[in-house]
């Protein structure tokens, strides 16, 4: 096998960004391997048999607060506005979600100004100045009735764990608003790649210094091939160490894609089902991709204990187990110049923009160490 400066394990956002930066900033070559038959990791989008562009591994609503990050990615894609609107189907009605003034008005069947809503929630919320978990977090913001309508059932389905067992950061991902902003997230820049994520990452790594080898397991090559400068590992950290301390728990997903012979079937991209159906949410990604087709495809998402790792599970005992692997990862970094980066390698529930920021920081570390 020819010499490469970097071996990159995983062709997801982290692997692609590290390869691109290494080539552009330093003229370094990379071999990227991935066990799947495509690049882009869980951001992968593709045309479904019906011609509709789908997000194969669940919806990716790209957003960031960092203009520099947007500009960096903008070298590889154009952008369209991020049309990220979600409704929650509960108590037999569709509510705007996250909870905002419109949700409160529909739920409590009265009108609210922002001040009235705050005063009202102050009466029904359960104050807590030492919030330990997701249940306490939500109860302290919106009280029991809305917790049970919007959060409890969804969280049980998604994680197969009670919100009391999950860090507050899980339900804390969802904003609660005292205005009529119905967007799913708060970030300053909410944009989607105009030709999709796969196209963006394909362009990013379209460089003579970067080779990609798909359907290749790290286990097949880890003992045969050593890169000249460093290895970037973005796979699950427990797998790297052969599950030495036991398996880190991951949550997986199963998607059922259904085609419909009409332009749109849902009022917005995502509908959450806290208390109905086996699936957690239905996603009609066409609302976001802005593709023009006569038909549409909806994906129904069910949570699974087994399968590809999608979500680390934010609970104390898992963080402790991860810390044991992190000690090994730090040693491996010093001894063999292996850098662990990304959601799977760091066992952290981050979004795409945060993964890319992590990758940018990791390539800086790799360059700094190589030049030390
Ligand atoms: N959540 C909920 N009800 C909802 C949506 C989310 O209780 O209608 C909780 C649930 O525990 C979920 C977490 O908030 O796992 C984060 O939701 P988000 O939509 O950010 O999850 P992701 O898109 O990353 O799956």
CSV table of C-alpha atoms and ligand atoms in Angstrom, one decimal:
chain,number,residue,atom,x,y,z
A,1,UNK,CA,0.0,0.0,0.0
A,2,UNK,CA,1.3,3.5,-0.8
A,3,UNK,CA,2.4,5.9,1.9
A,4,UNK,CA,-0.1,8.3,3.3
A,5,UNK,CA,0.5,11.1,5.8
A,6,UNK,CA,-2.8,10.4,7.5
A,7,UNK,CA,-5.0,7.4,7.9
A,8,UNK,CA,-8.6,8.5,8.5
A,9,UNK,CA,-11.0,6.0,9.9
A,10,UNK,CA,-14.6,7.1,9.1
A,11,UNK,CA,-15.7,9.1,6.1
A,12,UNK,CA,-18.2,11.2,8.0
A,13,UNK,CA,-18.1,14.9,8.6
A,14,UNK,CA,-15.1,14.6,10.9
A,15,UNK,CA,-13.0,12.5,8.5
A,16,UNK,CA,-13.8,14.6,5.5
A,17,UNK,CA,-13.0,17.8,7.2
A,18,UNK,CA,-9.7,16.6,8.6
A,19,UNK,CA,-8.6,15.2,5.2
A,20,UNK,CA,-9.5,18.4,3.4
A,21,UNK,CA,-7.8,20.7,5.9
A,22,UNK,CA,-4.6,18.5,5.9
A,23,UNK,CA,-4.5,18.6,2.1
A,24,UNK,CA,-5.2,22.3,1.8
A,25,UNK,CA,-3.2,23.7,4.7
A,26,UNK,CA,-0.2,21.3,4.6
A,27,UNK,CA,-0.3,19.4,1.4
A,28,UNK,CA,-0.6,16.1,3.3
A,29,UNK,CA,-2.1,13.0,1.7
A,30,UNK,CA,-4.9,11.0,3.4
A,31,UNK,CA,-6.4,7.6,3.0
A,32,UNK,CA,-10.0,7.7,4.3
A,33,UNK,CA,-11.6,4.3,5.0
A,34,UNK,CA,-15.2,3.6,5.9
A,35,UNK,CA,-17.0,0.3,6.5
A,36,UNK,CA,-20.1,1.6,4.8
A,37,UNK,CA,-20.4,1.9,1.0
A,38,UNK,CA,-20.7,5.7,1.0
A,39,UNK,CA,-19.1,8.8,2.5
A,40,UNK,CA,-20.8,11.5,4.7
A,41,UNK,CA,-21.5,9.3,7.7
A,42,UNK,CA,-24.9,9.8,9.1
A,43,UNK,CA,-25.3,13.0,7.1
A,44,UNK,CA,-25.6,10.8,4.0
A,45,UNK,CA,-28.5,11.8,1.8
A,46,UNK,CA,-29.4,10.0,-1.4
A,47,UNK,CA,-32.2,9.8,-4.0
A,48,UNK,CA,-34.8,7.3,-2.9
A,49,UNK,CA,-36.1,4.9,-5.6
A,50,UNK,CA,-38.9,7.3,-6.2
A,51,UNK,CA,-36.4,10.1,-7.1
A,52,UNK,CA,-37.0,12.0,-3.8
A,53,UNK,CA,-33.9,13.1,-1.9
A,54,UNK,CA,-33.9,11.5,1.5
A,55,UNK,CA,-31.7,11.7,4.6
A,56,UNK,CA,-30.9,8.1,5.0
A,57,UNK,CA,-30.0,8.2,8.7
A,58,UNK,CA,-32.5,10.7,10.0
A,59,UNK,CA,-33.0,14.4,9.5
A,60,UNK,CA,-30.0,16.7,9.6
A,61,UNK,CA,-31.0,20.3,10.3
A,62,UNK,CA,-27.8,22.1,9.8
A,63,UNK,CA,-27.3,25.2,11.9
A,64,UNK,CA,-24.5,27.1,13.6
A,65,UNK,CA,-23.8,30.2,15.5
A,66,UNK,CA,-20.3,30.5,13.9
A,67,UNK,CA,-20.2,32.5,10.7
A,68,UNK,CA,-16.6,31.3,10.0
A,69,UNK,CA,-17.9,27.7,10.0
A,70,UNK,CA,-20.6,28.6,7.6
A,71,UNK,CA,-18.1,30.3,5.3
A,72,UNK,CA,-15.7,27.4,5.5
A,73,UNK,CA,-18.4,24.9,4.4
A,74,UNK,CA,-19.6,27.5,1.9
A,75,UNK,CA,-16.5,26.7,-0.2
A,76,UNK,CA,-18.1,23.3,-0.9
A,77,UNK,CA,-21.8,24.1,-1.2
A,78,UNK,CA,-24.4,26.7,-1.8
A,79,UNK,CA,-27.0,27.2,0.9
A,80,UNK,CA,-30.8,27.3,1.0
A,81,UNK,CA,-32.7,28.6,4.0
A,82,UNK,CA,-33.2,26.0,6.7
A,83,UNK,CA,-36.9,25.4,6.9
A,84,UNK,CA,-36.9,23.6,10.2
A,85,UNK,CA,-40.4,23.5,11.6
A,86,UNK,CA,-41.7,20.7,13.9
A,87,UNK,CA,-45.1,19.9,15.3
A,88,UNK,CA,-45.9,17.6,18.1
A,89,UNK,CA,-49.0,15.4,17.9
A,90,UNK,CA,-50.4,15.0,21.4
A,91,UNK,CA,-53.8,14.9,23.0
A,92,UNK,CA,-55.3,14.5,19.5
A,93,UNK,CA,-53.9,17.8,18.2
A,94,UNK,CA,-50.9,19.1,16.3
A,95,UNK,CA,-49.0,21.7,18.4
A,96,UNK,CA,-46.1,23.9,17.4
A,97,UNK,CA,-43.0,22.5,19.0
A,98,UNK,CA,-40.7,23.5,20.7
A,99,UNK,CA,-43.1,25.0,23.2
A,100,UNK,CA,-43.7,28.7,22.5
A,101,UNK,CA,-46.5,31.2,23.0
A,102,UNK,CA,-48.6,29.6,20.2
A,103,UNK,CA,-48.2,26.2,21.9
A,104,UNK,CA,-49.2,27.5,25.3
A,105,UNK,CA,-52.3,29.3,23.8
A,106,UNK,CA,-53.4,26.1,22.0
A,107,UNK,CA,-52.7,23.9,25.0
A,108,UNK,CA,-54.4,26.1,27.6
A,109,UNK,CA,-57.0,27.5,25.3
A,110,UNK,CA,-56.3,31.2,26.2
A,111,UNK,CA,-54.2,34.0,24.9
A,112,UNK,CA,-50.8,35.0,26.4
A,113,UNK,CA,-48.4,37.9,26.2
A,114,UNK,CA,-44.8,36.9,27.0
A,115,UNK,CA,-45.2,38.4,30.5
A,116,UNK,CA,-48.5,36.6,31.1
A,117,UNK,CA,-47.0,33.3,29.9
A,118,UNK,CA,-44.0,33.7,32.2
A,119,UNK,CA,-46.3,34.5,35.2
A,120,UNK,CA,-48.5,31.5,34.3
A,121,UNK,CA,-45.6,29.1,34.0
A,122,UNK,CA,-44.3,30.4,37.3
A,123,UNK,CA,-47.5,29.1,38.9
A,124,UNK,CA,-47.4,25.6,37.3
A,125,UNK,CA,-43.7,24.9,37.1
A,126,UNK,CA,-41.8,23.0,39.8
A,127,UNK,CA,-38.9,25.1,40.8
A,128,UNK,CA,-35.6,23.4,41.4
A,129,UNK,CA,-32.3,25.0,41.9
A,130,UNK,CA,-30.3,21.7,41.7
A,131,UNK,CA,-31.5,20.1,38.5
A,132,UNK,CA,-30.1,16.6,38.2
A,133,UNK,CA,-31.9,15.1,35.2
A,134,UNK,CA,-34.1,15.6,32.2
A,135,UNK,CA,-37.4,15.2,34.1
A,136,UNK,CA,-36.4,17.9,36.7
A,137,UNK,CA,-35.3,20.1,33.9
A,138,UNK,CA,-38.6,20.0,32.1
A,139,UNK,CA,-40.8,20.1,35.2
A,140,UNK,CA,-38.9,23.2,36.4
A,141,UNK,CA,-39.6,25.0,33.0
A,142,UNK,CA,-43.1,24.0,32.1
A,143,UNK,CA,-44.7,21.9,34.8
A,144,UNK,CA,-46.3,18.5,34.9
A,145,UNK,CA,-49.1,18.7,32.4
A,146,UNK,CA,-46.9,19.8,29.4
A,147,UNK,CA,-44.1,17.5,30.6
A,148,UNK,CA,-46.4,14.6,30.3
A,149,UNK,CA,-48.0,15.7,27.0
A,150,UNK,CA,-44.7,16.6,25.1
A,151,UNK,CA,-41.7,15.0,26.8
A,152,UNK,CA,-42.3,11.9,28.9
A,153,UNK,CA,-43.6,9.6,26.3
A,154,UNK,CA,-41.2,10.7,23.6
A,155,UNK,CA,-38.2,10.3,25.8
A,156,UNK,CA,-39.3,6.9,27.0
A,157,UNK,CA,-39.7,5.8,23.4
A,158,UNK,CA,-36.5,7.4,22.2
A,159,UNK,CA,-34.2,6.1,24.9
A,160,UNK,CA,-36.1,3.3,26.6
A,161,UNK,CA,-35.2,5.1,29.8
A,162,UNK,CA,-37.1,7.4,32.1
A,163,UNK,CA,-36.2,11.1,31.9
A,164,UNK,CA,-35.0,10.9,35.5
A,165,UNK,CA,-32.2,8.6,34.3
A,166,UNK,CA,-31.0,11.0,31.6
A,167,UNK,CA,-28.8,14.0,32.0
A,168,UNK,CA,-30.7,17.3,31.9
A,169,UNK,CA,-28.8,18.1,28.6
A,170,UNK,CA,-31.0,15.6,26.7
A,171,UNK,CA,-34.3,17.5,27.1
A,172,UNK,CA,-32.3,20.6,27.6
A,173,UNK,CA,-31.5,20.5,23.8
A,174,UNK,CA,-35.0,21.8,23.2
A,175,UNK,CA,-35.6,25.5,23.7
A,176,UNK,CA,-38.7,26.9,25.4
A,177,UNK,CA,-39.8,30.3,24.1
A,178,UNK,CA,-41.8,33.2,25.2
A,179,UNK,CA,-42.4,34.4,21.6
A,180,UNK,CA,-44.1,33.1,18.5
A,181,UNK,CA,-40.9,31.8,16.8
A,182,UNK,CA,-41.8,28.3,15.6
A,183,UNK,CA,-38.4,27.3,14.3
A,184,UNK,CA,-37.0,24.1,15.8
A,185,UNK,CA,-33.7,25.6,16.9
A,186,UNK,CA,-32.4,29.0,18.0
A,187,UNK,CA,-29.1,29.3,16.1
A,188,UNK,CA,-28.1,32.4,14.2
A,189,UNK,CA,-27.4,30.6,10.9
A,190,UNK,CA,-29.9,27.9,9.8
A,191,UNK,CA,-29.1,26.7,6.3
A,192,UNK,CA,-29.2,23.5,4.3
A,193,UNK,CA,-26.6,22.5,1.6
A,194,UNK,CA,-28.4,23.3,-1.7
A,195,UNK,CA,-27.5,20.0,-3.3
A,196,UNK,CA,-27.4,18.0,-0.1
A,197,UNK,CA,-24.8,16.8,2.4
A,198,UNK,CA,-23.4,14.0,0.3
A,199,UNK,CA,-22.7,16.4,-2.5
A,200,UNK,CA,-21.1,18.9,-0.1
A,201,UNK,CA,-18.7,16.3,1.5
A,202,UNK,CA,-18.0,14.8,-2.0
A,203,UNK,CA,-16.7,18.2,-3.1
A,204,UNK,CA,-14.8,18.7,0.1
A,205,UNK,CA,-12.7,15.6,-0.4
A,206,UNK,CA,-12.4,15.9,-4.2
A,207,UNK,CA,-8.6,16.3,-4.1
A,208,UNK,CA,-5.8,14.3,-5.6
A,209,UNK,CA,-4.2,14.1,-2.1
A,210,UNK,CA,-7.2,12.3,-0.7
A,211,UNK,CA,-8.1,8.6,-1.5
A,212,UNK,CA,-11.2,6.9,-0.2
A,213,UNK,CA,-11.6,3.2,0.4
A,214,UNK,CA,-15.2,2.2,1.2
A,215,UNK,CA,-16.5,-1.1,2.6
A,216,UNK,CA,-13.2,-1.4,4.5
A,217,UNK,CA,-13.2,-2.3,8.2
A,218,UNK,CA,-10.5,-0.7,10.4
A,219,UNK,CA,-9.8,-4.2,11.8
A,220,UNK,CA,-8.7,-5.3,8.3
A,221,UNK,CA,-5.9,-2.8,8.0
A,222,UNK,CA,-5.0,-1.5,11.5
A,223,UNK,CA,-2.1,-3.9,11.9
A,224,UNK,CA,-0.9,-3.8,8.2
A,225,UNK,CA,-0.6,-0.1,7.6
A,226,UNK,CA,0.9,2.8,9.5
A,227,UNK,CA,0.5,6.4,8.2
A,228,UNK,CA,3.5,8.7,8.2
A,229,UNK,CA,2.1,11.3,10.5
A,230,UNK,CA,-1.1,10.3,12.3
A,231,UNK,CA,-4.3,8.4,12.5
A,232,UNK,CA,-7.6,10.1,12.9
A,233,UNK,CA,-10.2,7.7,14.4
A,234,UNK,CA,-13.8,8.7,14.3
A,235,UNK,CA,-15.4,5.4,15.0
A,236,UNK,CA,-16.8,4.2,18.4
A,237,UNK,CA,-14.1,4.4,21.0
A,238,UNK,CA,-15.1,1.2,22.7
A,239,UNK,CA,-14.6,-0.8,19.4
A,240,UNK,CA,-11.1,0.7,19.0
A,241,UNK,CA,-10.1,-0.9,22.3
A,242,UNK,CA,-11.9,-4.2,21.6
A,243,UNK,CA,-14.6,-3.5,24.2
A,244,UNK,CA,-12.0,-4.0,26.9
A,245,UNK,CA,-14.1,-2.5,29.6
A,246,UNK,CA,-17.4,-3.6,28.2
A,247,UNK,CA,-19.7,-2.0,25.6
A,248,UNK,CA,-20.6,1.6,25.8
A,249,UNK,CA,-24.4,1.8,25.3
A,250,UNK,CA,-25.6,3.4,22.1
A,251,UNK,CA,-29.1,4.0,20.9
A,252,UNK,CA,-29.8,3.0,17.4
A,253,UNK,CA,-32.6,3.8,14.9
A,254,UNK,CA,-34.6,2.0,12.3
A,255,UNK,CA,-36.2,4.0,9.4
A,256,UNK,CA,-39.1,3.0,7.2
A,257,UNK,CA,-39.4,5.1,4.1
A,258,UNK,CA,-42.8,5.4,2.5
A,259,UNK,CA,-43.5,7.0,-0.8
A,260,UNK,CA,-46.8,9.0,-1.3
A,261,UNK,CA,-48.2,10.0,-4.6
A,262,UNK,CA,-48.7,13.7,-3.8
A,263,UNK,CA,-46.5,16.7,-3.5
A,264,UNK,CA,-46.6,17.0,0.3
A,265,UNK,CA,-48.3,15.0,3.0
A,266,UNK,CA,-47.2,16.7,6.2
A,267,UNK,CA,-47.6,20.4,7.1
A,268,UNK,CA,-44.0,20.6,8.0
A,269,UNK,CA,-40.8,18.6,7.9
A,270,UNK,CA,-41.2,16.7,11.2
A,271,UNK,CA,-44.0,15.5,13.4
A,272,UNK,CA,-43.2,14.1,16.8
A,273,UNK,CA,-45.5,11.5,18.4
A,274,UNK,CA,-44.9,11.5,22.2
A,275,UNK,CA,-47.9,9.4,23.0
A,276,UNK,CA,-49.1,7.7,19.8
A,277,UNK,CA,-47.5,5.1,17.4
A,278,UNK,CA,-44.5,3.0,17.8
A,279,UNK,CA,-42.4,5.5,15.9
A,280,UNK,CA,-41.1,8.6,17.6
A,281,UNK,CA,-41.3,10.9,14.6
A,282,UNK,CA,-42.2,11.1,10.9
A,283,UNK,CA,-40.0,13.2,8.7
A,284,UNK,CA,-40.8,14.6,5.3
A,285,UNK,CA,-37.4,16.0,4.4
A,286,UNK,CA,-38.6,17.6,1.2
A,287,UNK,CA,-39.8,20.5,3.3
A,288,UNK,CA,-36.1,21.1,3.9
A,289,UNK,CA,-34.4,20.0,0.7
A,290,UNK,CA,-36.8,22.1,-1.3
A,291,UNK,CA,-36.7,19.6,-4.0
A,292,UNK,CA,-39.5,19.9,-6.6
A,293,UNK,CA,-41.3,16.6,-7.2
A,294,UNK,CA,-44.9,15.4,-7.7
A,295,UNK,CA,-44.4,12.7,-5.1
A,296,UNK,CA,-43.0,12.7,-1.6
A,297,UNK,CA,-41.3,10.3,0.9
A,298,UNK,CA,-41.8,10.2,4.6
A,299,UNK,CA,-39.5,8.4,7.0
A,300,UNK,CA,-40.9,6.9,10.2
A,301,UNK,CA,-38.3,6.5,12.9
A,302,UNK,CA,-38.2,3.9,15.5
A,303,UNK,CA,-35.6,3.6,18.3
A,304,UNK,CA,-33.7,0.5,18.8
A,305,UNK,CA,-31.3,-0.9,21.4
A,306,UNK,CA,-29.3,-2.8,18.7
A,307,UNK,CA,-27.9,-1.7,15.4
A,308,UNK,CA,-25.5,1.0,14.2
A,309,UNK,CA,-24.5,3.5,16.9
A,310,UNK,CA,-26.4,6.7,16.5
A,311,UNK,CA,-26.7,8.3,19.9
A,312,UNK,CA,-24.5,8.0,23.0
A,313,UNK,CA,-26.7,7.8,26.0
A,314,UNK,CA,-26.2,10.7,28.3
A,315,UNK,CA,-26.3,9.1,31.7
A,316,UNK,CA,-23.8,9.2,34.6
A,317,UNK,CA,-22.7,5.6,34.5
A,318,UNK,CA,-22.0,5.8,30.7
A,319,UNK,CA,-20.0,8.9,31.2
A,320,UNK,CA,-17.9,7.1,33.8
A,321,UNK,CA,-17.3,4.1,31.4
A,322,UNK,CA,-16.4,6.5,28.7
A,323,UNK,CA,-13.8,8.2,30.9
A,324,UNK,CA,-12.1,4.8,31.3
A,325,UNK,CA,-11.8,4.5,27.6
A,326,UNK,CA,-10.7,8.1,27.3
A,327,UNK,CA,-7.7,7.3,29.5
A,328,UNK,CA,-6.7,4.6,27.0
A,329,UNK,CA,-7.4,7.0,24.1
A,330,UNK,CA,-5.1,9.6,25.6
A,331,UNK,CA,-2.3,7.0,26.0
A,332,UNK,CA,-2.9,5.8,22.4
A,333,UNK,CA,-2.6,9.4,21.2
A,334,UNK,CA,0.8,9.9,22.9
A,335,UNK,CA,2.1,6.5,22.0
A,336,UNK,CA,0.9,5.9,18.5
A,337,UNK,CA,-0.4,9.4,17.3
A,338,UNK,CA,-4.0,8.3,17.1
A,339,UNK,CA,-6.5,11.2,17.4
A,340,UNK,CA,-10.0,10.4,18.6
A,341,UNK,CA,-12.6,12.9,17.3
A,342,UNK,CA,-16.3,13.0,16.6
A,343,UNK,CA,-19.6,11.9,18.2
A,344,UNK,CA,-18.7,8.2,18.3
A,345,UNK,CA,-15.0,8.5,19.3
A,346,UNK,CA,-15.8,11.0,22.1
A,347,UNK,CA,-19.1,9.4,23.1
A,348,UNK,CA,-20.8,12.8,22.9
A,349,UNK,CA,-24.2,13.9,21.7
A,350,UNK,CA,-23.2,16.7,19.4
A,351,UNK,CA,-24.8,18.2,16.2
A,352,UNK,CA,-23.1,18.3,12.8
A,353,UNK,CA,-21.7,21.8,13.2
A,354,UNK,CA,-20.2,20.8,16.6
A,355,UNK,CA,-18.7,17.7,15.0
A,356,UNK,CA,-17.1,19.8,12.3
A,357,UNK,CA,-15.8,22.3,14.9
A,358,UNK,CA,-14.3,19.4,16.7
A,359,UNK,CA,-12.6,18.2,13.5
A,360,UNK,CA,-11.2,21.6,12.9
A,361,UNK,CA,-9.7,21.6,16.4
A,362,UNK,CA,-8.4,18.1,15.9
A,363,UNK,CA,-6.5,18.9,12.7
A,364,UNK,CA,-4.9,21.8,14.5
A,365,UNK,CA,-3.7,19.5,17.2
A,366,UNK,CA,-2.4,17.0,14.6
A,367,UNK,CA,-0.5,19.8,12.8
A,368,UNK,CA,0.8,21.2,16.0
A,369,UNK,CA,2.1,17.9,17.3
A,370,UNK,CA,3.6,16.9,13.9
A,371,UNK,CA,5.5,20.2,13.9
A,372,UNK,CA,6.6,20.1,17.5
B,1,LIG,N1,-37.8,15.4,23.2
B,1,LIG,C1,-39.1,15.2,23.7
B,1,LIG,N2,-40.1,15.5,23.0
B,1,LIG,C2,-40.0,15.9,21.7
B,1,LIG,C3,-38.7,16.1,21.2
B,1,LIG,C4,-37.7,15.8,21.9
B,1,LIG,O1,-39.2,14.8,24.9
B,1,LIG,O2,-41.1,16.1,21.1
B,1,LIG,C5,-36.6,15.0,24.1
B,1,LIG,C6,-36.2,13.6,23.8
B,1,LIG,O3,-35.7,13.1,25.0
B,1,LIG,C7,-35.1,13.8,22.8
B,1,LIG,C8,-34.5,15.1,23.2
B,1,LIG,O4,-35.5,15.9,23.7
B,1,LIG,O5,-34.3,12.7,22.7
B,1,LIG,C9,-33.7,15.8,22.2
B,1,LIG,O6,-34.5,16.0,21.0
B,1,LIG,P1,-34.0,16.3,19.6
B,1,LIG,O7,-35.1,16.6,18.7
B,1,LIG,O8,-32.9,17.4,19.7
B,1,LIG,O9,-33.2,15.0,19.2
B,1,LIG,P2,-32.5,14.5,17.9
B,1,LIG,O10,-33.0,15.3,16.7
B,1,LIG,O11,-31.0,14.7,18.2
B,1,LIG,O12,-32.9,13.1,17.8
